[in-house]
Each structure stands twice: as structure tokens, then as C-alpha cells.
Short mmCIF file of N, CA and C in Angstrom, two decimals:
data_model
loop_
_atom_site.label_atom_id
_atom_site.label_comp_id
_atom_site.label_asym_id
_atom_site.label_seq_id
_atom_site.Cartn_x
_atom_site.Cartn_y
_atom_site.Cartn_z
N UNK F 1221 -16.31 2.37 -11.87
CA UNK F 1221 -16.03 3.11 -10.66
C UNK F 1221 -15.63 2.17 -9.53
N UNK F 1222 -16.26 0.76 -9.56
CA UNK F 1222 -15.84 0.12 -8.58
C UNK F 1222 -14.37 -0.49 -8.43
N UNK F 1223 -14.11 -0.88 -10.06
CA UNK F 1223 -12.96 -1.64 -9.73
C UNK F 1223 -11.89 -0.32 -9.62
N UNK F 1224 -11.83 1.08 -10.08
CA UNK F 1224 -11.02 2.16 -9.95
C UNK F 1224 -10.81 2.30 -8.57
N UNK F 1225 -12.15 1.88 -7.26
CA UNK F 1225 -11.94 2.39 -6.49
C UNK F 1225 -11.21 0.81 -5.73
N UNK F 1226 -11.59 -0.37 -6.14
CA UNK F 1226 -10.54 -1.08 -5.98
C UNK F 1226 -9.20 -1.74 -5.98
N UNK F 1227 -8.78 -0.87 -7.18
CA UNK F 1227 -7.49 -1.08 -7.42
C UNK F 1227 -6.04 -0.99 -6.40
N UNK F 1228 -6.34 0.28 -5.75
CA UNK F 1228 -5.37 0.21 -4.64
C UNK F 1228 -5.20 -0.85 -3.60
N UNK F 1229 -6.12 -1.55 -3.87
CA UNK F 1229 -6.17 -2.47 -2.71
C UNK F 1229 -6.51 -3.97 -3.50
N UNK F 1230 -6.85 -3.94 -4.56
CA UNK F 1230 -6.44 -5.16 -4.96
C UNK F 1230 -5.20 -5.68 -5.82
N UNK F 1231 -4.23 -4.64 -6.26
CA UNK F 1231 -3.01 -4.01 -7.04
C UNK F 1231 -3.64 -4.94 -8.18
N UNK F 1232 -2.44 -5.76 -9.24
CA UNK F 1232 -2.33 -5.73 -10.00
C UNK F 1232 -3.32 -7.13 -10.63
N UNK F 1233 -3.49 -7.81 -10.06
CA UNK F 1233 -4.57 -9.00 -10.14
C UNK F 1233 -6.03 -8.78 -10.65
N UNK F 1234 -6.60 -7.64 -10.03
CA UNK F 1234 -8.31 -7.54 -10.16
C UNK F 1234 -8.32 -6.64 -11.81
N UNK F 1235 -7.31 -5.88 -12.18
CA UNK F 1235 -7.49 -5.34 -13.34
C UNK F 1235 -7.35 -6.59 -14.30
N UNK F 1236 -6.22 -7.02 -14.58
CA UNK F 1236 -6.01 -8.36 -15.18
C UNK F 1236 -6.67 -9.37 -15.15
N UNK F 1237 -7.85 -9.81 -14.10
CA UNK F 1237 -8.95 -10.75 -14.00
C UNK F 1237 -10.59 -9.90 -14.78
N UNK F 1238 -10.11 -8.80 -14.77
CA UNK F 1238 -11.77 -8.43 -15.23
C UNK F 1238 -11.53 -8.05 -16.62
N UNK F 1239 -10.15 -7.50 -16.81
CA UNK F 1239 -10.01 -7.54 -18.51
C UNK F 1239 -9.75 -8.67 -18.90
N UNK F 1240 -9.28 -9.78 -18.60
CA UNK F 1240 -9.55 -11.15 -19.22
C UNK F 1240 -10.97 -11.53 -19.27
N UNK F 1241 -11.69 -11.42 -18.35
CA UNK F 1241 -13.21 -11.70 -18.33
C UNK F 1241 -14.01 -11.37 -19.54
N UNK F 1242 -13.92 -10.04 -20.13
CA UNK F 1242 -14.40 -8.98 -20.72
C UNK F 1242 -13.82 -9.72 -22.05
N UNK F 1243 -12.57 -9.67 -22.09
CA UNK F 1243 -12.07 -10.80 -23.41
C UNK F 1243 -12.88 -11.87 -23.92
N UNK F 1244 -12.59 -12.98 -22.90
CA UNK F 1244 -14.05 -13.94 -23.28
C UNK F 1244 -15.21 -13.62 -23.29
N UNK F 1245 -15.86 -12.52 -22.94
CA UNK F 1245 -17.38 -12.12 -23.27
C UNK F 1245 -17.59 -11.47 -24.49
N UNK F 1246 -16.37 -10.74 -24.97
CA UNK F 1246 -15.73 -10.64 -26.34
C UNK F 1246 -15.91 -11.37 -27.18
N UNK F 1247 -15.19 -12.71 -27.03
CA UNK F 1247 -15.31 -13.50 -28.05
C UNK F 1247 -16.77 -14.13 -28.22
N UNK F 1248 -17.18 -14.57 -27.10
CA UNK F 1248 -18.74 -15.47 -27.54
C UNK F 1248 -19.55 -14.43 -28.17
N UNK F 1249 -19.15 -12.75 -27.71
CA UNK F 1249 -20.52 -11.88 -29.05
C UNK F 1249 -19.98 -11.92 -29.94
N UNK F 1250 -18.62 -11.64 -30.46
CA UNK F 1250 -18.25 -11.78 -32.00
C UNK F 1250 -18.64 -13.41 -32.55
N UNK F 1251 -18.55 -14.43 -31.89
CA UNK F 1251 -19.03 -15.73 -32.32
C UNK F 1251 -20.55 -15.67 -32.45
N UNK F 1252 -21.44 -15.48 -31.78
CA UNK F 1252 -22.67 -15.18 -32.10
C UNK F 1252 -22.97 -14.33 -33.34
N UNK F 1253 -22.12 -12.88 -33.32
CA UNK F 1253 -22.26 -11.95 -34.44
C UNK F 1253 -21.67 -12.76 -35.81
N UNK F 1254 -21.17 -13.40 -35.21
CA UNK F 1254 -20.50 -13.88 -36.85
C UNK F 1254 -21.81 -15.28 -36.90
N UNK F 1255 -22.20 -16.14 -36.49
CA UNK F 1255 -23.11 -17.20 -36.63
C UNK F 1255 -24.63 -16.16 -37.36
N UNK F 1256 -24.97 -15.29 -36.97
CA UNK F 1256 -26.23 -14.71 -37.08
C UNK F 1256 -25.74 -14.10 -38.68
N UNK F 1257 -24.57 -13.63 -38.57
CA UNK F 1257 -24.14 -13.03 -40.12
C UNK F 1257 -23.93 -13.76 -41.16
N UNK F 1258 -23.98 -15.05 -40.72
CA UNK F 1258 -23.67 -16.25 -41.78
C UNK F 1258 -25.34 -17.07 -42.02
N UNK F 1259 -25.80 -16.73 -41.36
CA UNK F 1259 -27.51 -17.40 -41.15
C UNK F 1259 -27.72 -16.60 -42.36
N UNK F 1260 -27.51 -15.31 -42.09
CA UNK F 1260 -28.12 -14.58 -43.06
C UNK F 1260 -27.91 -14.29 -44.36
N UNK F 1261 -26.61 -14.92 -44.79
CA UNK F 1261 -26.10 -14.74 -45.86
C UNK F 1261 -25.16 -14.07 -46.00
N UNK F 1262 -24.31 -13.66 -45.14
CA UNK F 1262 -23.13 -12.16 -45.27
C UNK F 1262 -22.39 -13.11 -44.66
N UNK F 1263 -21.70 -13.96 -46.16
CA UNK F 1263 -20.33 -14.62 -45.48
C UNK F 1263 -19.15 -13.48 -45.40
N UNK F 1264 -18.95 -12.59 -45.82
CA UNK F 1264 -18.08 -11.26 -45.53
C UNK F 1264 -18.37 -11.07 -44.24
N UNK F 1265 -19.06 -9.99 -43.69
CA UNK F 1265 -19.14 -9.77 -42.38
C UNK F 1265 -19.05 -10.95 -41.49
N UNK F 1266 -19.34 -12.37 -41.59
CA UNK F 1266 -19.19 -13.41 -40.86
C UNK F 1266 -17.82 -13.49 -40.82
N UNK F 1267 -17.10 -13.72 -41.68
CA UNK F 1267 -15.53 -13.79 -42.13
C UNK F 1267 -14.59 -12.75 -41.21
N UNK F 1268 -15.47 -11.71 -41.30
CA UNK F 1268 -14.86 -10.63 -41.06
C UNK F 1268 -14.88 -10.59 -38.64
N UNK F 1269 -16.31 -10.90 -38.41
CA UNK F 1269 -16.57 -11.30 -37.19
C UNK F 1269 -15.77 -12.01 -36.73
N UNK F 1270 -15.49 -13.29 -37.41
CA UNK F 1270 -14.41 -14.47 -37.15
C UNK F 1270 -13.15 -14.01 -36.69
N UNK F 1271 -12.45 -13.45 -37.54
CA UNK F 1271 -11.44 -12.70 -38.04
C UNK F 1271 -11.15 -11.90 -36.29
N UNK F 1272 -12.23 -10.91 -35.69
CA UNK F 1272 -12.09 -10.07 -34.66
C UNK F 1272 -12.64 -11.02 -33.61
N UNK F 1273 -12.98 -12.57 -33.56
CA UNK F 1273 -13.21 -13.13 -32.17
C UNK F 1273 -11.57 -13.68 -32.23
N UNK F 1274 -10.97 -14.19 -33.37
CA UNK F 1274 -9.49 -14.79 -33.11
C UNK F 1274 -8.62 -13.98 -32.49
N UNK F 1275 -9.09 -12.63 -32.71
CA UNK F 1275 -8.09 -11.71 -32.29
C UNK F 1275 -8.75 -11.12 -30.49
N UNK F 1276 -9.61 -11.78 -30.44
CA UNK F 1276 -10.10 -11.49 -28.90
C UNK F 1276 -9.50 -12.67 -28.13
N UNK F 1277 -9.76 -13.94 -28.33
CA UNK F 1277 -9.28 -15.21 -27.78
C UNK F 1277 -8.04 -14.31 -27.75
N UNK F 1278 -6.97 -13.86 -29.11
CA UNK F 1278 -5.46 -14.04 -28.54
C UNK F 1278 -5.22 -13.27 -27.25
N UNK F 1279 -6.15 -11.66 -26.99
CA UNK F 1279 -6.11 -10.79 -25.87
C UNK F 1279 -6.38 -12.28 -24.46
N UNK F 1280 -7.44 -12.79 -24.96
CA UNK F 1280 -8.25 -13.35 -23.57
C UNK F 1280 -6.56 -14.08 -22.89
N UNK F 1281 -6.21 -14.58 -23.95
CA UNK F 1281 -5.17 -16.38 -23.54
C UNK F 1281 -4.14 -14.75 -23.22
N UNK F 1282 -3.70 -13.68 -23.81
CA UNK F 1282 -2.47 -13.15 -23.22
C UNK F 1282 -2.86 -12.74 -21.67
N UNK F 1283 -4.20 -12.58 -21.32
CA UNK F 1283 -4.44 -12.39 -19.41
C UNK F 1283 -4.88 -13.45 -19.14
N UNK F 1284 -4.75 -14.69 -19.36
CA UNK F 1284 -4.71 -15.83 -18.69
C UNK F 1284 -3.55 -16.12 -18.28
N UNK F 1285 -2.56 -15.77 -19.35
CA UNK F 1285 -1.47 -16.55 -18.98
C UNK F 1285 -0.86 -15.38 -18.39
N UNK F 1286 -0.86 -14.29 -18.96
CA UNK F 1286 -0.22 -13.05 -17.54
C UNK F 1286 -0.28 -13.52 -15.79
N UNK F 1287 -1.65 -14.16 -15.77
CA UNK F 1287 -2.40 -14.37 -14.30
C UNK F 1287 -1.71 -15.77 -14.26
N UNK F 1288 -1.57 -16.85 -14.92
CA UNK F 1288 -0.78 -17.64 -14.64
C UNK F 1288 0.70 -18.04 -13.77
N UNK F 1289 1.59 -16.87 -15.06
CA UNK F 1289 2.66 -16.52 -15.13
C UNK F 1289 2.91 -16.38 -13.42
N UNK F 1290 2.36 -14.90 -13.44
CA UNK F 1290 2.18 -14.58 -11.95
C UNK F 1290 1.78 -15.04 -10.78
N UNK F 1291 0.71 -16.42 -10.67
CA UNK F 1291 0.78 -17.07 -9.99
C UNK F 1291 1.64 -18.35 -9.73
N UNK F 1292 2.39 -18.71 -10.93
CA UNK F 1292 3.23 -19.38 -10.47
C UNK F 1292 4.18 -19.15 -10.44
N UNK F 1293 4.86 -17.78 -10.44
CA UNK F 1293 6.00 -17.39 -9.79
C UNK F 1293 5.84 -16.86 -8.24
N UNK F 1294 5.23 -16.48 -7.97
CA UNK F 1294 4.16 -16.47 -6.69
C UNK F 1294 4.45 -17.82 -5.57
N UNK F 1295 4.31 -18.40 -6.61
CA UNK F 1295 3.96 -20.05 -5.69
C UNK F 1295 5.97 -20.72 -5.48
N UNK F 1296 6.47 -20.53 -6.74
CA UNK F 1296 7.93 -21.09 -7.02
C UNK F 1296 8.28 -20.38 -5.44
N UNK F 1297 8.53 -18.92 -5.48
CA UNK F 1297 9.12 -17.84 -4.72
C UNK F 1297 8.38 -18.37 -2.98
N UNK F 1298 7.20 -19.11 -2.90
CA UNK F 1298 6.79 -19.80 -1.34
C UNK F 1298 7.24 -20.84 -1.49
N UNK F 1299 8.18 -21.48 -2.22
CA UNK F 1299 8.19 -23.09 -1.75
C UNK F 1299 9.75 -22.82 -1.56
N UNK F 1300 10.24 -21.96 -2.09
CA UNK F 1300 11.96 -21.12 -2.11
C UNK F 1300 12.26 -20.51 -0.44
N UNK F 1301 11.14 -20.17 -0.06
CA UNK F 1301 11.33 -19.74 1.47
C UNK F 1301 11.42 -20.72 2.40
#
């Protein structure tokens, strides 16, 4: 509710910073879930954990570099003025 009610006023930045966030908090539980699944003997489900943190890192690095992107075209476009 908060960031919905912040969006108008923070436009396109605060969505893209908290779903990247959420990405990396992503990956360290699937890395944990997969370490605890391999303790235990379920190299499958560990495999399988692995498998869905690689695919969280790739989300995390695509809103890093979205936020990148955007800040340094941001920055090019002030040194152009």
C-alpha cells in the first residue's frame, strides 16, 4: 500500500528499486533452501533450488542494470546541457 501510494510521486525508480531488492532477498532464500536441501540429502530439490536462485540473480542483475541504464543516461543528458 505504501509504495502504490508512492508511486505517483516517486515515478519510475521506487518500483524498480524495491523489485530489485525483493530479487536479491530471492536469491539468498532459494540459496539457503537449496543448502538446507542438500544437508539433508535431497540433491534433487537442492538442484532444483539452485536452478530457481540462477534464475532470480538473472531478474535481480536485469533491475540493476535497468536502474543503471537510467541513471546514466540521466547523468550523459546533464553534462549535454
Amino acid at each position: 500500500r505504501v509504495l502504490r501510494f508512492l508511486c505517483p510521486y516517486s515515478g519510475w525508480y521506487l518500483p524498480m528499486f524495491v523489485a530489485g531488492a525483493i530479487e536479491k532477498v530471492n536469491v539468498w532464500q532459494y540459496d539457503c533452501m537449496a543448502a538446507d536441501a542438500a544437508d539433508l540429502g535431497n540433491s534433487e530439490m537442492a538442484a532444483t533450488l539452485s536452478e530457481m536462485a540462477a534464475v532470480e540473480r538473472r531478474h535481480a542483475a536485469f533491475f540493476a542494470s535497468a536502474l543503471s541504464r537510467r541513471h546514466s543516461s540521466r547523468r550523459t543528458a546533464t553534462v549535454r546541457s
